[in-house]
């Protein structure tokens, strides 16, 4: 019987592992599909405290892994196939390699993935002008023209943030009205640097090795046009990786795990949530790391 199992190996999972290991709980981390999580897919991280020169996302998560292992955390490279959760009892975890693990406490740190447009050109130009995080990459677009795809609160927030750097921000939305809240929509629509392209879908991101523009299709008359830009920020919302706990744990309508009273506790005693799978608002490496720390402390107290 394990004391603590942590599902997920991003900043939330590894920080939970560092804290749980230092509390002598010998945590077992289940890596998930991408060892190191989403952060390994970004290039330069410039906003993680302690790295004034910036740090490569992959390198940062590998350092977190080394730190967790140094204190006795174990890493199992596998995916979770099935979870059987209980309220205050034994948590049963079945892995895709056939292993079945039982644990007294469970920390779910499975993350979330951005919803992408699904274009081949988008995939090819990721980190070469295509991004899903203005907070992470906006500063690289000083005095440049950028496009934001989407019409929700995330898109408005990204667009407003990008006005600090970009010379012009063009929001491309597939309908002629925004999904965003009134206050965010008004703020964006009243901003002198933001322009809207309505009823339009991005059908291709242009450029060989870096973004040079986008091709958009007007959904009303099917006409196509080209908009020149150097950056494309895809802000179509996030999909939390919470399929495995669906129906067993309290979640919001979008599938993010609900946490109780500003803690990492879920509605099930002994089951804790940390990082982007339980946070649609901040979604930063540093906030995920902080959430992992909270989950480990809550798990330690629960076991105590
Ligand atoms: P939303 O699901 O609210 O919005 C997603 C947007 O992307 C929609 O405008 C949608 O278009 C568009 N979209 C989705 N798929 C595609 C596609 N394939 N092609 C083109 N467009 C697409 O996600 P958000 O991340 O914006 O918001 C999630 C939640 O988080 C909301 O509750 C929001 O209020 C909250 N939030 C709050 C913030 C704040 O208060 N500061 C900041 C960020 C988020 P369509 O409208 O046509 O469906």
mmCIF file of C-alpha atoms and ligand atoms in Angstrom:
data_model
loop_
_atom_site.group_PDB
_atom_site.id
_atom_site.type_symbol
_atom_site.label_atom_id
_atom_site.label_comp_id
_atom_site.label_asym_id
_atom_site.label_seq_id
_atom_site.Cartn_x
_atom_site.Cartn_y
_atom_site.Cartn_z
ATOM 1 C CA UNK A 1 0.000 0.000 0.000
ATOM 2 C CA UNK A 2 1.400 3.397 -1.066
ATOM 3 C CA UNK A 3 1.066 6.415 1.190
ATOM 4 C CA UNK A 4 0.754 8.969 -1.624
ATOM 5 C CA UNK A 5 0.409 8.517 -5.356
ATOM 6 C CA UNK A 6 0.690 11.580 -7.587
ATOM 7 C CA UNK A 7 -0.751 11.432 -11.086
ATOM 8 C CA UNK A 8 1.005 13.830 -13.437
ATOM 9 C CA UNK A 9 4.600 14.945 -13.876
ATOM 10 C CA UNK A 10 4.290 18.663 -14.620
ATOM 11 C CA UNK A 11 5.200 21.447 -12.183
ATOM 12 C CA UNK A 12 2.203 20.566 -9.942
ATOM 13 C CA UNK A 13 3.026 16.848 -9.796
ATOM 14 C CA UNK A 14 6.764 17.279 -9.271
ATOM 15 C CA UNK A 15 6.372 20.005 -6.650
ATOM 16 C CA UNK A 16 3.906 17.789 -4.773
ATOM 17 C CA UNK A 17 6.531 15.017 -5.070
ATOM 18 C CA UNK A 18 9.321 17.208 -3.659
ATOM 19 C CA UNK A 19 7.212 18.182 -0.648
ATOM 20 C CA UNK A 20 5.767 14.701 -0.050
ATOM 21 C CA UNK A 21 9.222 13.105 -0.382
ATOM 22 C CA UNK A 22 10.762 15.558 2.062
ATOM 23 C CA UNK A 23 7.941 14.610 4.469
ATOM 24 C CA UNK A 24 9.121 10.949 4.191
ATOM 25 C CA UNK A 25 5.968 9.849 2.375
ATOM 26 C CA UNK A 26 7.961 8.157 -0.440
ATOM 27 C CA UNK A 27 5.533 9.358 -3.125
ATOM 28 C CA UNK A 28 5.033 7.462 -6.354
ATOM 29 C CA UNK A 29 4.620 9.726 -9.392
ATOM 30 C CA UNK A 30 2.774 8.341 -12.402
ATOM 31 C CA UNK A 31 4.207 10.244 -15.364
ATOM 32 C CA UNK A 32 1.223 10.311 -17.743
ATOM 33 C CA UNK A 33 1.685 10.436 -21.523
ATOM 34 C CA UNK A 34 4.078 13.389 -21.579
ATOM 35 C CA UNK A 35 6.816 13.120 -18.948
ATOM 36 C CA UNK A 36 7.215 16.619 -17.552
ATOM 37 C CA UNK A 37 3.841 17.762 -18.855
ATOM 38 C CA UNK A 38 2.935 20.667 -21.112
ATOM 39 C CA UNK A 39 5.858 22.837 -19.994
ATOM 40 C CA UNK A 40 8.290 20.521 -21.789
ATOM 41 C CA UNK A 41 6.716 21.672 -25.044
ATOM 42 C CA UNK A 42 7.478 25.364 -24.531
ATOM 43 C CA UNK A 43 10.871 26.729 -25.455
ATOM 44 C CA UNK A 44 12.011 29.542 -23.206
ATOM 45 C CA UNK A 45 10.407 30.172 -19.795
ATOM 46 C CA UNK A 46 11.243 33.703 -18.686
ATOM 47 C CA UNK A 47 8.799 34.170 -15.812
ATOM 48 C CA UNK A 48 9.709 31.344 -13.431
ATOM 49 C CA UNK A 49 11.387 32.984 -10.415
ATOM 50 C CA UNK A 50 15.010 32.032 -9.880
ATOM 51 C CA UNK A 51 15.983 31.997 -13.561
ATOM 52 C CA UNK A 52 16.815 35.614 -14.509
ATOM 53 C CA UNK A 53 18.301 34.468 -17.841
ATOM 54 C CA UNK A 54 15.243 32.320 -18.641
ATOM 55 C CA UNK A 55 15.169 28.539 -18.712
ATOM 56 C CA UNK A 56 14.166 25.946 -21.265
ATOM 57 C CA UNK A 57 10.794 24.379 -20.321
ATOM 58 C CA UNK A 58 12.101 20.831 -20.715
ATOM 59 C CA UNK A 59 15.205 21.587 -18.637
ATOM 60 C CA UNK A 60 13.093 23.168 -15.887
ATOM 61 C CA UNK A 61 10.832 20.130 -15.499
ATOM 62 C CA UNK A 62 13.795 17.745 -15.626
ATOM 63 C CA UNK A 63 15.369 19.711 -12.769
ATOM 64 C CA UNK A 64 12.089 19.359 -10.840
ATOM 65 C CA UNK A 65 12.159 15.597 -11.471
ATOM 66 C CA UNK A 66 15.781 15.320 -10.280
ATOM 67 C CA UNK A 67 14.917 17.316 -7.163
ATOM 68 C CA UNK A 68 11.934 15.078 -6.355
ATOM 69 C CA UNK A 69 13.957 11.885 -6.922
ATOM 70 C CA UNK A 70 16.794 13.195 -4.756
ATOM 71 C CA UNK A 71 14.438 13.116 -1.761
ATOM 72 C CA UNK A 72 13.057 9.652 -2.533
ATOM 73 C CA UNK A 73 10.170 10.165 -4.959
ATOM 74 C CA UNK A 74 9.762 7.335 -7.467
ATOM 75 C CA UNK A 75 8.647 7.811 -11.059
ATOM 76 C CA UNK A 76 6.627 5.220 -12.941
ATOM 77 C CA UNK A 77 6.441 5.902 -16.654
ATOM 78 C CA UNK A 78 2.891 4.912 -17.451
ATOM 79 C CA UNK A 79 -0.576 6.236 -18.042
ATOM 80 C CA UNK A 80 -3.535 5.736 -15.734
ATOM 81 C CA UNK A 81 -6.176 3.566 -17.326
ATOM 82 C CA UNK A 82 -8.700 3.458 -14.509
ATOM 83 C CA UNK A 83 -9.232 5.075 -11.129
ATOM 84 C CA UNK A 84 -11.504 3.699 -8.409
ATOM 85 C CA UNK A 85 -11.875 6.479 -5.886
ATOM 86 C CA UNK A 86 -13.330 6.260 -2.383
ATOM 87 C CA UNK A 87 -14.263 8.839 0.220
ATOM 88 C CA UNK A 88 -11.579 8.396 2.858
ATOM 89 C CA UNK A 89 -10.724 4.797 1.958
ATOM 90 C CA UNK A 90 -8.195 3.126 -0.325
ATOM 91 C CA UNK A 91 -7.666 4.739 -3.742
ATOM 92 C CA UNK A 92 -7.131 2.175 -6.502
ATOM 93 C CA UNK A 93 -5.131 3.073 -9.614
ATOM 94 C CA UNK A 94 -4.878 0.786 -12.650
ATOM 95 C CA UNK A 95 -2.091 1.600 -15.093
ATOM 96 C CA UNK A 96 -1.898 0.894 -18.800
ATOM 97 C CA UNK A 97 1.060 -1.441 -18.167
ATOM 98 C CA UNK A 98 -1.230 -3.674 -16.092
ATOM 99 C CA UNK A 99 0.051 -2.594 -12.657
ATOM 100 C CA UNK A 100 -2.599 -2.015 -10.011
ATOM 101 C CA UNK A 101 -1.623 0.324 -7.198
ATOM 102 C CA UNK A 102 -3.439 1.050 -3.947
ATOM 103 C CA UNK A 103 -2.812 4.245 -2.050
ATOM 104 C CA UNK A 104 -4.021 5.976 1.092
ATOM 105 C CA UNK A 105 -3.844 9.412 -0.543
ATOM 106 C CA UNK A 106 -3.999 10.522 -4.154
ATOM 107 C CA UNK A 107 -2.961 13.793 -5.746
ATOM 108 C CA UNK A 108 -4.419 14.439 -9.182
ATOM 109 C CA UNK A 109 -2.169 16.777 -11.179
ATOM 110 C CA UNK A 110 -3.054 15.726 -14.706
ATOM 111 C CA UNK A 111 -3.017 19.222 -16.232
ATOM 112 C CA UNK A 112 -4.978 20.682 -19.115
ATOM 113 C CA UNK A 113 -4.233 21.118 -22.769
ATOM 114 C CA UNK A 114 -5.027 24.154 -24.869
ATOM 115 C CA UNK A 115 -7.704 23.662 -27.495
ATOM 116 C CA UNK A 116 -5.929 24.189 -30.838
ATOM 117 C CA UNK A 117 -7.351 25.032 -34.253
ATOM 118 C CA UNK A 118 -6.208 21.651 -35.543
ATOM 119 C CA UNK A 119 -4.288 22.909 -38.595
ATOM 120 C CA UNK A 120 -1.120 21.286 -39.958
ATOM 121 C CA UNK A 121 0.481 24.747 -40.298
ATOM 122 C CA UNK A 122 -0.370 25.518 -36.662
ATOM 123 C CA UNK A 123 1.401 22.356 -35.494
ATOM 124 C CA UNK A 124 4.463 23.092 -37.650
ATOM 125 C CA UNK A 125 4.816 26.720 -36.431
ATOM 126 C CA UNK A 126 4.281 26.096 -32.691
ATOM 127 C CA UNK A 127 7.062 27.952 -30.826
ATOM 128 C CA UNK A 128 7.916 29.710 -34.128
ATOM 129 C CA UNK A 129 5.245 32.376 -33.766
ATOM 130 C CA UNK A 130 2.287 30.206 -32.774
ATOM 131 C CA UNK A 131 1.532 30.093 -29.052
ATOM 132 C CA UNK A 132 -1.325 29.384 -26.666
ATOM 133 C CA UNK A 133 0.020 31.550 -23.846
ATOM 134 C CA UNK A 134 0.420 35.330 -24.110
ATOM 135 C CA UNK A 135 1.753 35.566 -20.564
ATOM 136 C CA UNK A 136 4.548 33.166 -21.569
ATOM 137 C CA UNK A 137 5.373 34.418 -25.060
ATOM 138 C CA UNK A 138 3.854 37.911 -25.481
ATOM 139 C CA UNK A 139 7.104 39.737 -24.700
ATOM 140 C CA UNK A 140 8.744 38.200 -27.788
ATOM 141 C CA UNK A 141 6.409 40.285 -29.999
ATOM 142 C CA UNK A 142 7.520 43.830 -29.186
ATOM 143 C CA UNK A 143 6.247 46.240 -31.887
ATOM 144 C CA UNK A 144 4.925 43.384 -34.019
ATOM 145 C CA UNK A 145 1.486 42.594 -35.363
ATOM 146 C CA UNK A 146 -0.219 39.608 -33.714
ATOM 147 C CA UNK A 147 -3.467 37.713 -34.152
ATOM 148 C CA UNK A 148 -5.573 36.222 -31.363
ATOM 149 C CA UNK A 149 -7.991 33.416 -32.284
ATOM 150 C CA UNK A 150 -11.158 33.061 -30.178
ATOM 151 C CA UNK A 151 -13.993 35.069 -28.719
ATOM 152 C CA UNK A 152 -14.121 34.053 -25.048
ATOM 153 C CA UNK A 153 -12.703 35.646 -21.902
ATOM 154 C CA UNK A 154 -9.329 33.969 -22.492
ATOM 155 C CA UNK A 155 -9.085 35.520 -25.948
ATOM 156 C CA UNK A 156 -9.961 38.993 -24.591
ATOM 157 C CA UNK A 157 -7.466 38.612 -21.768
ATOM 158 C CA UNK A 158 -4.733 37.469 -24.150
ATOM 159 C CA UNK A 159 -5.525 40.320 -26.566
ATOM 160 C CA UNK A 160 -5.439 42.944 -23.806
ATOM 161 C CA UNK A 161 -2.189 41.562 -22.404
ATOM 162 C CA UNK A 162 -0.586 41.577 -25.857
ATOM 163 C CA UNK A 163 -1.314 45.307 -26.321
ATOM 164 C CA UNK A 164 1.571 45.934 -23.897
ATOM 165 C CA UNK A 165 3.991 44.675 -26.565
ATOM 166 C CA UNK A 166 2.425 44.391 -29.983
ATOM 167 C CA UNK A 167 1.867 47.290 -32.380
ATOM 168 C CA UNK A 168 -1.536 45.858 -33.320
ATOM 169 C CA UNK A 169 -3.657 42.974 -32.030
ATOM 170 C CA UNK A 170 -6.224 41.454 -34.392
ATOM 171 C CA UNK A 171 -8.869 39.220 -32.833
ATOM 172 C CA UNK A 172 -10.288 36.685 -35.272
ATOM 173 C CA UNK A 173 -13.590 35.196 -34.124
ATOM 174 C CA UNK A 174 -15.764 32.671 -35.940
ATOM 175 C CA UNK A 175 -19.067 34.403 -35.076
ATOM 176 C CA UNK A 176 -20.248 38.015 -35.076
ATOM 177 C CA UNK A 177 -20.670 38.221 -31.311
ATOM 178 C CA UNK A 178 -18.310 37.454 -28.484
ATOM 179 C CA UNK A 179 -18.725 34.734 -25.894
ATOM 180 C CA UNK A 180 -16.635 36.790 -23.448
ATOM 181 C CA UNK A 181 -18.201 38.545 -20.457
ATOM 182 C CA UNK A 182 -19.502 42.051 -21.157
ATOM 183 C CA UNK A 183 -16.817 43.808 -19.166
ATOM 184 C CA UNK A 184 -13.945 41.965 -20.882
ATOM 185 C CA UNK A 185 -15.538 42.388 -24.311
ATOM 186 C CA UNK A 186 -15.983 46.127 -23.811
ATOM 187 C CA UNK A 187 -12.472 46.575 -22.546
ATOM 188 C CA UNK A 188 -11.078 44.837 -25.641
ATOM 189 C CA UNK A 189 -13.432 46.551 -28.101
ATOM 190 C CA UNK A 190 -12.567 49.976 -26.701
ATOM 191 C CA UNK A 191 -8.826 49.412 -26.892
ATOM 192 C CA UNK A 192 -7.167 51.450 -29.627
ATOM 193 C CA UNK A 193 -4.648 48.705 -30.493
ATOM 194 C CA UNK A 194 -7.249 45.920 -30.849
ATOM 195 C CA UNK A 195 -9.150 45.272 -34.072
ATOM 196 C CA UNK A 196 -11.791 42.568 -34.624
ATOM 197 C CA UNK A 197 -12.286 40.348 -37.659
ATOM 198 C CA UNK A 198 -15.758 38.847 -37.317
ATOM 199 C CA UNK A 199 -17.376 35.723 -38.754
ATOM 200 C CA UNK A 200 -13.992 34.386 -39.682
ATOM 201 C CA UNK A 201 -12.120 31.150 -39.258
ATOM 202 C CA UNK A 202 -8.359 30.789 -39.596
ATOM 203 C CA UNK A 203 -7.831 28.157 -42.282
ATOM 204 C CA UNK A 204 -4.037 28.347 -42.544
ATOM 205 C CA UNK A 205 -1.114 29.916 -40.728
ATOM 206 C CA UNK A 206 1.375 31.197 -43.256
ATOM 207 C CA UNK A 207 5.171 31.020 -43.100
ATOM 208 C CA UNK A 208 7.919 28.470 -43.618
ATOM 209 C CA UNK A 209 10.046 28.645 -40.469
ATOM 210 C CA UNK A 210 8.237 31.532 -38.783
ATOM 211 C CA UNK A 211 4.775 33.084 -38.921
ATOM 212 C CA UNK A 212 4.252 35.674 -41.650
ATOM 213 C CA UNK A 213 0.451 35.813 -41.687
ATOM 214 C CA UNK A 214 -2.829 33.926 -41.638
ATOM 215 C CA UNK A 215 -5.377 32.943 -44.217
ATOM 216 C CA UNK A 216 -8.958 33.471 -43.026
ATOM 217 C CA UNK A 217 -12.259 32.346 -44.425
ATOM 218 C CA UNK A 218 -15.300 34.522 -43.965
ATOM 219 C CA UNK A 219 -18.060 32.229 -42.676
ATOM 220 C CA UNK A 220 -20.808 34.431 -44.136
ATOM 221 C CA UNK A 221 -19.701 34.498 -47.796
ATOM 222 C CA UNK A 222 -16.892 31.884 -47.877
ATOM 223 C CA UNK A 223 -14.406 34.466 -49.236
ATOM 224 C CA UNK A 224 -10.765 34.065 -48.243
ATOM 225 C CA UNK A 225 -8.254 36.771 -47.352
ATOM 226 C CA UNK A 226 -4.743 37.088 -45.938
ATOM 227 C CA UNK A 227 -3.784 39.054 -42.823
ATOM 228 C CA UNK A 228 -0.093 39.739 -42.277
ATOM 229 C CA UNK A 229 1.195 39.152 -38.758
ATOM 230 C CA UNK A 230 4.237 37.806 -36.922
ATOM 231 C CA UNK A 231 2.460 35.971 -34.110
ATOM 232 C CA UNK A 232 -0.694 33.895 -33.645
ATOM 233 C CA UNK A 233 -2.108 33.325 -30.165
ATOM 234 C CA UNK A 234 -4.658 30.545 -30.065
ATOM 235 C CA UNK A 235 -7.105 31.202 -27.203
ATOM 236 C CA UNK A 236 -9.941 28.744 -27.730
ATOM 237 C CA UNK A 237 -10.128 27.565 -24.136
ATOM 238 C CA UNK A 238 -8.498 24.647 -22.345
ATOM 239 C CA UNK A 239 -9.465 21.034 -21.970
ATOM 240 C CA UNK A 240 -8.664 19.618 -18.513
ATOM 241 C CA UNK A 241 -7.271 16.071 -18.500
ATOM 242 C CA UNK A 242 -9.911 14.790 -16.111
ATOM 243 C CA UNK A 243 -11.628 12.055 -18.151
ATOM 244 C CA UNK A 244 -10.359 9.401 -15.732
ATOM 245 C CA UNK A 245 -12.165 10.945 -12.742
ATOM 246 C CA UNK A 246 -15.354 11.927 -14.543
ATOM 247 C CA UNK A 247 -18.420 10.871 -12.568
ATOM 248 C CA UNK A 248 -16.384 10.095 -9.450
ATOM 249 C CA UNK A 249 -15.426 13.555 -8.267
ATOM 250 C CA UNK A 250 -17.027 17.016 -8.253
ATOM 251 C CA UNK A 251 -16.137 19.057 -11.344
ATOM 252 C CA UNK A 252 -17.394 22.246 -12.958
ATOM 253 C CA UNK A 253 -19.237 22.277 -16.290
ATOM 254 C CA UNK A 254 -15.983 22.484 -18.253
ATOM 255 C CA UNK A 255 -14.523 19.440 -16.436
ATOM 256 C CA UNK A 256 -12.121 21.226 -14.072
ATOM 257 C CA UNK A 257 -11.879 19.564 -10.630
ATOM 258 C CA UNK A 258 -13.633 21.557 -7.906
ATOM 259 C CA UNK A 259 -11.536 22.275 -4.825
ATOM 260 C CA UNK A 260 -12.923 23.131 -1.416
ATOM 261 C CA UNK A 261 -12.470 26.324 0.568
ATOM 262 C CA UNK A 262 -9.252 27.559 -0.991
ATOM 263 C CA UNK A 263 -7.447 24.240 -0.340
ATOM 264 C CA UNK A 264 -6.423 21.329 -2.582
ATOM 265 C CA UNK A 265 -9.154 19.120 -1.143
ATOM 266 C CA UNK A 266 -11.772 17.610 -3.438
ATOM 267 C CA UNK A 267 -15.171 16.386 -2.246
ATOM 268 C CA UNK A 268 -13.514 12.997 -1.516
ATOM 269 C CA UNK A 269 -11.358 12.720 1.619
ATOM 270 C CA UNK A 270 -7.858 11.598 0.674
ATOM 271 C CA UNK A 271 -8.125 12.801 -2.933
ATOM 272 C CA UNK A 272 -6.487 16.118 -3.770
ATOM 273 C CA UNK A 273 -6.316 18.225 -6.916
ATOM 274 C CA UNK A 274 -3.420 20.423 -8.067
ATOM 275 C CA UNK A 275 -2.471 22.510 -11.063
ATOM 276 C CA UNK A 276 -4.212 23.164 -14.351
ATOM 277 C CA UNK A 277 -6.696 20.260 -14.052
ATOM 278 C CA UNK A 278 -8.265 22.256 -11.215
ATOM 279 C CA UNK A 279 -7.548 25.797 -12.366
ATOM 280 C CA UNK A 280 -8.985 27.439 -15.462
ATOM 281 C CA UNK A 281 -7.919 30.872 -14.335
ATOM 282 C CA UNK A 282 -4.148 31.153 -13.840
ATOM 283 C CA UNK A 283 -2.608 28.133 -15.654
ATOM 284 C CA UNK A 284 1.006 29.115 -15.037
ATOM 285 C CA UNK A 285 3.942 26.863 -14.154
ATOM 286 C CA UNK A 286 4.464 28.795 -10.928
ATOM 287 C CA UNK A 287 0.800 28.617 -9.839
ATOM 288 C CA UNK A 288 0.726 24.897 -10.676
ATOM 289 C CA UNK A 289 3.891 24.384 -8.613
ATOM 290 C CA UNK A 290 2.315 26.262 -5.701
ATOM 291 C CA UNK A 291 -0.824 24.120 -6.008
ATOM 292 C CA UNK A 292 1.331 20.969 -5.907
ATOM 293 C CA UNK A 293 2.930 22.193 -2.699
ATOM 294 C CA UNK A 294 -0.492 22.785 -1.149
ATOM 295 C CA UNK A 295 -1.693 19.317 -2.187
ATOM 296 C CA UNK A 296 1.344 17.618 -0.611
ATOM 297 C CA UNK A 297 0.852 19.532 2.628
ATOM 298 C CA UNK A 298 -2.873 18.684 2.656
ATOM 299 C CA UNK A 299 -2.095 15.003 1.934
ATOM 300 C CA UNK A 300 0.497 14.888 4.713
ATOM 301 C CA UNK A 301 -1.991 16.360 7.194
ATOM 302 C CA UNK A 302 -4.683 13.941 6.012
ATOM 303 C CA UNK A 303 -2.376 10.958 6.530
ATOM 304 C CA UNK A 304 -1.271 12.310 9.892
HETATM 305 P P1 LIG B 1 -14.533 29.569 -23.797
HETATM 306 O O1 LIG B 1 -14.967 28.165 -24.039
HETATM 307 O O2 LIG B 1 -15.410 30.462 -22.994
HETATM 308 O O3 LIG B 1 -14.311 30.301 -25.213
HETATM 309 C C1 LIG B 1 -13.674 29.646 -26.267
HETATM 310 C C2 LIG B 1 -13.766 30.535 -27.522
HETATM 311 O O4 LIG B 1 -13.064 29.886 -28.572
HETATM 312 C C3 LIG B 1 -15.195 30.769 -27.993
HETATM 313 O O5 LIG B 1 -15.343 32.087 -28.438
HETATM 314 C C4 LIG B 1 -15.340 29.780 -29.145
HETATM 315 O O6 LIG B 1 -16.168 30.236 -30.179
HETATM 316 C C5 LIG B 1 -13.932 29.730 -29.694
HETATM 317 N N1 LIG B 1 -13.634 28.441 -30.315
HETATM 318 C C6 LIG B 1 -13.678 27.201 -29.744
HETATM 319 N N2 LIG B 1 -13.286 26.255 -30.632
HETATM 320 C C7 LIG B 1 -12.995 26.925 -31.794
HETATM 321 C C8 LIG B 1 -12.550 26.516 -33.077
HETATM 322 N N3 LIG B 1 -12.286 25.229 -33.351
HETATM 323 N N4 LIG B 1 -12.342 27.462 -34.005
HETATM 324 C C9 LIG B 1 -12.574 28.763 -33.753
HETATM 325 N N5 LIG B 1 -13.020 29.213 -32.551
HETATM 326 C C10 LIG B 1 -13.214 28.307 -31.595
HETATM 327 O O7 LIG B 1 -13.048 29.435 -23.171
HETATM 328 P P2 LIG B 1 -12.214 30.528 -22.327
HETATM 329 O O8 LIG B 1 -10.890 29.916 -22.052
HETATM 330 O O9 LIG B 1 -12.244 31.821 -22.998
HETATM 331 O O10 LIG B 1 -13.006 30.622 -20.953
HETATM 332 C C11 LIG B 1 -13.205 29.452 -20.133
HETATM 333 C C12 LIG B 1 -13.808 29.886 -18.794
HETATM 334 O O11 LIG B 1 -12.836 30.605 -18.046
HETATM 335 C C13 LIG B 1 -15.010 30.820 -18.953
HETATM 336 O O12 LIG B 1 -15.929 30.539 -17.946
HETATM 337 C C14 LIG B 1 -14.410 32.187 -18.752
HETATM 338 O O13 LIG B 1 -15.358 33.137 -18.278
HETATM 339 C C15 LIG B 1 -13.321 31.896 -17.722
HETATM 340 N N6 LIG B 1 -12.225 32.879 -17.814
HETATM 341 C C16 LIG B 1 -12.318 34.032 -17.104
HETATM 342 C C17 LIG B 1 -11.357 34.996 -17.209
HETATM 343 C C18 LIG B 1 -11.489 36.246 -16.437
HETATM 344 O O14 LIG B 1 -12.503 36.446 -15.796
HETATM 345 N N7 LIG B 1 -10.518 37.128 -16.443
HETATM 346 C C19 LIG B 1 -10.164 34.827 -18.074
HETATM 347 C C20 LIG B 1 -10.184 33.593 -18.801
HETATM 348 C C21 LIG B 1 -11.183 32.676 -18.670
HETATM 349 P P3 LIG B 1 -17.762 30.331 -29.963
HETATM 350 O O15 LIG B 1 -17.982 31.512 -29.093
HETATM 351 O O16 LIG B 1 -18.278 30.501 -31.349
HETATM 352 O O17 LIG B 1 -18.171 29.027 -29.343
#
